[in-house]
Short mmCIF file of C-alpha atoms and ligand atoms in Angstrom, two decimals:
data_model
loop_
_atom_site.label_atom_id
_atom_site.label_comp_id
_atom_site.label_asym_id
_atom_site.label_seq_id
_atom_site.Cartn_x
_atom_site.Cartn_y
_atom_site.Cartn_z
CA MET A 23 -46.72 9.10 90.51
CA VAL A 24 -46.50 9.77 86.77
CA PHE A 25 -49.76 8.07 85.86
CA GLY A 26 -53.06 8.55 87.63
CA ARG A 27 -54.29 5.15 88.67
CA ASN A 28 -57.53 5.69 86.78
CA SER A 29 -55.95 7.17 83.68
CA GLN A 30 -55.08 5.06 80.65
CA CYS A 31 -52.03 2.84 80.92
CA TRP A 32 -48.84 3.98 79.20
CA CYS A 33 -48.74 0.76 77.18
CA GLY A 34 -51.61 1.78 74.93
CA SER A 35 -53.85 -1.11 75.96
CA GLY A 36 -56.72 1.32 76.65
CA LEU A 37 -57.05 -0.15 80.16
CA LYS A 38 -56.84 1.88 83.34
CA TYR A 39 -53.30 2.03 84.69
CA LYS A 40 -54.31 0.36 87.97
CA ASN A 41 -55.68 -2.61 86.02
CA CYS A 42 -52.77 -2.85 83.61
CA HIS A 43 -49.09 -2.02 84.24
CA GLU A 44 -49.28 -0.63 87.79
CA ALA A 45 -48.14 -3.88 89.39
CA PHE A 46 -45.50 -4.20 86.68
CA ASP A 47 -44.09 -0.76 87.48
CA GLU A 48 -44.01 -1.56 91.19
CA LYS A 49 -42.09 -4.74 90.52
CA ILE A 50 -39.62 -2.88 88.28
CA ALA A 51 -39.12 -0.27 91.01
CA GLU A 52 -38.42 -3.00 93.56
CA PHE A 53 -35.79 -4.66 91.33
CA LYS A 54 -34.23 -1.27 90.75
CA ARG A 55 -34.03 -0.66 94.51
CA LEU A 56 -32.24 -3.99 94.82
CA GLY A 57 -29.64 -2.81 92.31
CA TYR A 58 -30.73 -4.68 89.17
CA LYS A 59 -30.64 -3.21 85.67
CA VAL A 60 -34.26 -2.75 84.62
CA PRO A 61 -35.89 -1.85 81.29
CA GLY A 62 -37.52 1.55 80.76
CA HIS A 63 -41.02 1.79 79.27
CA GLU A 64 -39.59 2.72 75.87
CA ILE A 65 -38.26 -0.80 75.28
CA ILE A 66 -41.26 -2.66 76.70
CA LYS A 67 -43.35 -3.74 73.71
CA THR A 68 -47.10 -3.25 73.58
CA PRO A 69 -49.41 -5.90 72.11
CA GLU A 70 -49.74 -3.76 68.97
CA GLN A 71 -45.97 -3.52 68.56
CA ILE A 72 -45.59 -7.26 69.09
CA ALA A 73 -48.20 -7.96 66.41
CA GLY A 74 -46.43 -5.58 64.00
CA THR A 75 -43.07 -7.23 64.61
CA LYS A 76 -44.58 -10.64 63.96
CA LYS A 77 -45.77 -9.46 60.53
CA SER A 78 -42.26 -8.29 59.75
CA ALA A 79 -40.98 -11.69 60.89
CA VAL A 80 -43.19 -13.47 58.34
CA ILE A 81 -41.08 -11.83 55.62
CA ASN A 82 -37.82 -12.46 57.45
CA MET A 83 -38.56 -16.15 57.82
CA ALA A 84 -39.81 -16.46 54.23
CA CYS A 85 -36.37 -15.27 53.13
CA LEU A 86 -34.58 -17.81 55.31
CA ASP A 87 -36.95 -20.60 54.22
CA TYR A 88 -36.22 -19.79 50.59
CA VAL A 89 -32.47 -19.78 51.24
CA GLY A 90 -32.79 -23.16 52.94
CA LYS A 91 -34.50 -24.65 49.90
CA HIS A 92 -32.13 -23.26 47.27
CA ILE A 93 -28.70 -22.95 48.85
CA LYS A 94 -26.15 -25.39 47.40
CA ALA A 95 -22.58 -25.72 46.18
CA GLY A 96 -21.84 -23.53 43.17
CA ILE A 97 -24.06 -20.57 44.04
CA THR A 98 -22.49 -17.32 45.23
CA THR A 99 -23.32 -15.36 48.35
CA GLN A 100 -24.45 -12.60 45.96
CA ASP A 101 -27.18 -15.00 44.79
CA ILE A 102 -28.37 -15.19 48.42
CA ASP A 103 -28.38 -11.39 48.60
CA ASP A 104 -30.44 -11.22 45.39
CA TRP A 105 -32.99 -13.72 46.75
CA VAL A 106 -33.37 -11.92 50.07
CA SER A 107 -33.63 -8.52 48.42
CA LYS A 108 -36.31 -9.67 45.96
CA ILE A 109 -38.43 -11.66 48.42
CA THR A 110 -38.32 -8.88 51.01
CA LYS A 111 -39.40 -6.23 48.51
CA ASP A 112 -42.03 -8.47 46.85
CA MET A 113 -43.60 -8.97 50.28
CA GLY A 114 -43.62 -5.23 50.97
CA GLY A 115 -40.66 -5.03 53.35
CA THR A 116 -37.23 -3.41 53.34
CA PRO A 117 -33.92 -5.19 54.06
CA ALA A 118 -32.62 -3.50 57.21
CA THR A 119 -28.93 -4.18 56.67
CA LEU A 120 -28.74 -2.38 53.30
CA GLY A 121 -27.08 0.93 54.12
CA TYR A 122 -27.12 0.26 57.87
CA GLU A 123 -24.04 2.10 59.15
CA GLY A 124 -22.73 1.75 55.61
CA PHE A 125 -23.24 -2.02 55.27
CA PRO A 126 -23.47 -2.53 51.49
CA LYS A 127 -25.81 -5.54 51.15
CA SER A 128 -29.28 -6.82 52.10
CA VAL A 129 -28.16 -9.78 54.21
CA CYS A 130 -25.07 -11.05 56.05
CA THR A 131 -23.45 -14.29 54.82
CA SER A 132 -20.66 -15.67 57.02
CA ILE A 133 -18.78 -18.77 55.85
CA ASN A 134 -16.66 -21.18 57.94
CA SER A 135 -14.19 -19.10 60.01
CA GLN A 136 -16.20 -15.94 59.41
CA VAL A 137 -17.97 -15.20 62.69
CA CYS A 138 -20.53 -12.66 61.42
CA HIS A 139 -21.11 -9.66 59.15
CA GLY A 140 -19.87 -11.43 56.02
CA ILE A 141 -20.63 -9.34 52.92
CA PRO A 142 -22.30 -11.13 49.99
CA SER A 143 -20.15 -11.15 46.87
CA GLU A 144 -20.12 -12.62 43.37
CA GLU A 145 -16.64 -13.87 44.15
CA ASP A 146 -17.69 -16.05 47.08
CA VAL A 147 -18.80 -19.37 45.61
CA LEU A 148 -20.16 -21.93 48.08
CA GLU A 149 -18.25 -25.19 48.12
CA ASP A 150 -19.01 -28.69 49.24
CA GLY A 151 -18.24 -28.92 52.98
CA ASP A 152 -18.85 -25.25 53.80
CA ILE A 153 -20.96 -24.12 56.72
CA ILE A 154 -22.62 -20.71 56.40
CA ASN A 155 -24.69 -18.38 58.53
CA VAL A 156 -27.32 -16.32 56.74
CA ASP A 157 -28.50 -13.41 58.91
CA CYS A 158 -31.58 -11.60 57.73
CA THR A 159 -33.23 -8.46 59.11
CA THR A 160 -36.49 -7.03 57.75
CA ILE A 161 -38.30 -3.74 58.31
CA LEU A 162 -42.08 -3.67 57.79
CA ASP A 163 -44.18 -0.68 58.86
CA GLY A 164 -41.25 0.41 61.04
CA TYR A 165 -40.97 -2.94 62.85
CA TYR A 166 -37.74 -4.94 62.80
CA ALA A 167 -37.47 -8.72 62.56
CA ASP A 168 -34.00 -10.24 62.96
CA SER A 169 -32.98 -13.91 62.83
CA SER A 170 -30.32 -16.13 61.32
CA ARG A 171 -29.77 -19.78 60.50
CA MET A 172 -26.85 -22.04 59.64
CA PHE A 173 -26.77 -24.04 56.43
CA MET A 174 -24.48 -26.94 55.55
CA ILE A 175 -23.33 -27.31 51.96
CA GLY A 176 -23.13 -30.88 50.66
CA ASP A 177 -20.87 -33.22 52.55
CA VAL A 178 -19.82 -31.45 55.75
CA ALA A 179 -17.12 -32.84 58.09
CA PRO A 180 -18.65 -34.53 61.17
CA GLU A 181 -17.11 -32.02 63.60
CA ALA A 182 -18.46 -29.09 61.58
CA LYS A 183 -21.93 -30.65 61.51
CA LYS A 184 -21.69 -31.20 65.24
CA LEU A 185 -20.74 -27.56 65.82
CA VAL A 186 -23.73 -26.37 63.78
CA GLU A 187 -26.13 -28.66 65.65
CA ASP A 188 -24.63 -27.95 69.08
CA VAL A 189 -24.94 -24.19 68.60
CA HIS A 190 -28.57 -24.64 67.60
CA GLU A 191 -29.00 -26.54 70.86
CA ALA A 192 -27.21 -23.71 72.71
CA VAL A 193 -29.94 -21.33 71.57
CA ARG A 194 -32.59 -23.74 72.84
CA VAL A 195 -30.75 -23.89 76.16
CA GLY A 196 -30.82 -20.09 76.26
CA LEU A 197 -34.54 -20.03 75.47
CA ALA A 198 -35.22 -22.47 78.31
CA ALA A 199 -33.66 -19.90 80.68
CA VAL A 200 -35.95 -17.09 79.52
CA LYS A 201 -38.36 -16.67 82.40
CA PRO A 202 -40.09 -13.48 83.45
CA TRP A 203 -38.27 -11.58 86.22
CA LYS A 204 -35.11 -13.67 85.90
CA THR A 205 -32.08 -11.94 84.34
CA LEU A 206 -30.34 -11.90 80.99
CA GLY A 207 -27.26 -12.98 82.92
CA ASP A 208 -29.03 -16.24 83.82
CA MET A 209 -29.78 -16.85 80.15
CA GLY A 210 -26.27 -15.98 78.93
CA HIS A 211 -24.69 -18.11 81.62
CA ALA A 212 -26.75 -21.12 80.55
CA VAL A 213 -25.63 -20.64 76.93
CA ASN A 214 -21.97 -20.26 77.86
CA GLU A 215 -21.89 -23.25 80.20
CA PHE A 216 -23.46 -25.43 77.52
CA CYS A 217 -20.97 -24.29 74.87
CA LYS A 218 -18.01 -24.76 77.21
CA SER A 219 -19.21 -28.28 78.07
CA LYS A 220 -18.94 -29.11 74.35
CA GLY A 221 -15.38 -27.71 74.20
CA TYR A 222 -16.26 -24.54 72.30
CA SER A 223 -15.84 -20.88 73.16
CA VAL A 224 -18.36 -18.06 72.92
CA VAL A 225 -17.37 -14.75 71.34
CA ARG A 226 -17.29 -12.04 74.00
CA GLU A 227 -17.23 -8.79 72.03
CA ILE A 228 -20.38 -9.23 69.94
CA GLY A 229 -23.77 -10.38 71.13
CA GLY A 230 -27.49 -9.93 70.90
CA HIS A 231 -29.63 -6.87 71.44
CA GLY A 232 -33.04 -5.45 72.05
CA VAL A 233 -34.96 -5.17 68.78
CA GLY A 234 -38.40 -4.39 67.38
CA LEU A 235 -38.80 -0.63 67.03
CA ASP A 236 -35.20 -0.27 65.92
CA PHE A 237 -32.46 -2.56 64.58
CA HIS A 238 -30.42 -2.47 67.76
CA GLU A 239 -32.06 -1.30 70.99
CA ASP A 240 -31.12 -1.72 74.61
CA PRO A 241 -30.25 -4.05 76.19
CA TRP A 242 -26.97 -5.45 74.90
CA VAL A 243 -27.19 -9.24 75.31
CA SER A 244 -23.98 -11.05 76.21
CA TYR A 245 -23.55 -14.84 76.46
CA VAL A 246 -20.57 -14.76 78.78
CA THR A 247 -22.41 -13.59 81.87
CA GLU A 248 -22.85 -14.53 85.50
CA PRO A 249 -26.24 -15.63 86.84
CA ASN A 250 -28.36 -12.95 88.49
CA THR A 251 -26.65 -10.11 86.60
CA GLU A 252 -27.61 -7.94 83.61
CA MET A 253 -31.10 -6.67 82.82
CA VAL A 254 -34.21 -8.16 84.37
CA MET A 255 -36.32 -9.99 81.76
CA ALA A 256 -39.59 -8.16 82.35
CA PRO A 257 -42.62 -9.19 80.28
CA GLY A 258 -42.63 -7.18 77.05
CA LEU A 259 -38.83 -7.10 76.75
CA MET A 260 -37.93 -8.11 73.18
CA PHE A 261 -34.42 -9.24 72.31
CA THR A 262 -32.30 -11.69 70.33
CA ILE A 263 -30.41 -14.78 71.39
CA GLU A 264 -27.58 -15.07 68.88
CA PRO A 265 -24.40 -16.54 70.35
CA MET A 266 -21.38 -16.72 68.05
CA VAL A 267 -19.56 -19.89 68.96
CA ASN A 268 -16.03 -20.83 67.89
CA MET A 269 -14.62 -24.31 67.71
CA GLY A 270 -11.29 -22.93 68.91
CA LYS A 271 -10.43 -19.82 70.89
CA PRO A 272 -12.92 -16.99 71.44
CA ASP A 273 -10.65 -14.33 69.91
CA ILE A 274 -11.75 -12.53 66.77
CA PHE A 275 -10.56 -9.85 64.37
CA ILE A 276 -12.25 -7.57 61.87
CA ASP A 277 -11.30 -7.59 58.20
CA ALA A 278 -9.25 -4.42 57.70
CA GLU A 279 -10.24 -4.16 54.05
CA ASN A 280 -13.98 -3.87 54.50
CA ASP A 281 -14.14 -2.95 58.21
CA TRP A 282 -17.07 -5.37 58.64
CA THR A 283 -16.41 -9.07 58.39
CA VAL A 284 -15.46 -10.71 61.67
CA TYR A 285 -13.18 -13.78 61.65
CA THR A 286 -11.92 -16.20 64.28
CA ASP A 287 -8.35 -15.28 65.18
CA ASP A 288 -7.19 -18.92 65.06
CA ASP A 289 -9.03 -19.67 61.79
CA SER A 290 -11.28 -22.19 63.58
CA LEU A 291 -14.86 -22.67 62.44
CA SER A 292 -17.58 -20.49 63.93
CA ALA A 293 -21.34 -20.98 64.00
CA GLN A 294 -24.32 -18.85 65.03
CA TRP A 295 -28.08 -19.14 65.10
CA GLU A 296 -30.26 -16.16 65.97
CA VAL A 297 -33.79 -16.02 67.32
CA GLN A 298 -35.89 -13.02 68.32
CA LEU A 299 -38.33 -13.32 71.20
CA VAL A 300 -40.49 -11.36 73.57
CA VAL A 301 -40.74 -12.18 77.26
CA THR A 302 -44.29 -13.05 78.38
CA ASP A 303 -45.98 -13.53 81.76
CA ASP A 304 -45.12 -17.22 81.73
CA GLY A 305 -42.05 -17.55 79.50
CA TYR A 306 -41.47 -16.22 76.01
CA ASP A 307 -43.08 -15.90 72.61
CA LEU A 308 -40.83 -16.55 69.60
CA ILE A 309 -41.03 -13.76 67.06
CA SER A 310 -38.49 -14.75 64.39
CA TRP A 311 -36.21 -17.76 63.96
N1 MF3 B 1 -28.33 -8.95 61.80
C1 MF3 B 1 -27.20 -8.66 62.61
C2 MF3 B 1 -27.62 -8.89 64.04
O1 MF3 B 1 -28.11 -9.93 64.31
C3 MF3 B 1 -26.68 -7.28 62.41
C4 MF3 B 1 -26.10 -7.06 61.09
S1 MF3 B 1 -25.62 -5.44 60.98
C5 MF3 B 1 -24.93 -5.35 59.47
O2 MF3 B 1 -27.54 -8.08 64.92
F1 MF3 B 1 -24.74 -4.11 59.26
F2 MF3 B 1 -23.83 -6.06 59.43
F3 MF3 B 1 -25.75 -5.84 58.57
CO1 CO B 2 -29.27 -10.78 62.80
CO1 CO B 3 -29.45 -9.53 65.85
#
């Protein structure tokens, strides 16, 4: 045994191990014996880490709230970048995407057939009828908050509006499947079945991720999974639900000029909402949305 039963728990609670995470560790060991993927201690968040991430999320959501109030036809995606950059810094945070693996801006803005990782630009003027995903990630005191929302510009075609609303619902369907000691595969399967029932397809190559102490931690979170597969959702596991959903085929390609922006292969519309959550003893706690 790594921890004496009377010594302090590894989670930093200050409690004795036997009164804190001992039962948790036994349960993890049992799932592991049964062949499940299980989280290591390093990705299980402590109460202190959860509180820190929530503070970071206050900034992240303030950015998205501001975008929601001011986004309209005629502005550029660079304007959105300027807003996010200023609000984040004014509130004491740092935009996580700026310089992340060479990404040049403080937020991702993905319009219409852009699936994700759109780069803000003075040349991209929002037009009546556009749908756009704004994906914001904040660092505060080393803690990462990551969430994204869709916005509709002016008069949007009914099928585009439906896609945006259905994908929001898909995230709620995913959240409803987040239950302690069930699997990420259960959650992803619920999302995929819902999207398929609406006639859409879920992007396979890009998904969600563990998050909190780093931008992208284990586990990788797919939404094209089978039930009872993938990592066990142990309490303290923090991750995103962020399905990218295409109106047409699931296939995508990456812009060869900037090596970032992902598009639908068939030019169909794509939508995505992202929430960040932590698994609790009786469900989940939303961190950022
Ligand atoms: N925020 C995105 C996510 O949800 C990641 C963007 S990475 C970037 O995982 F480099 F493109 F900004
Ligand atoms: Co994001
Ligand atoms: Co994310």
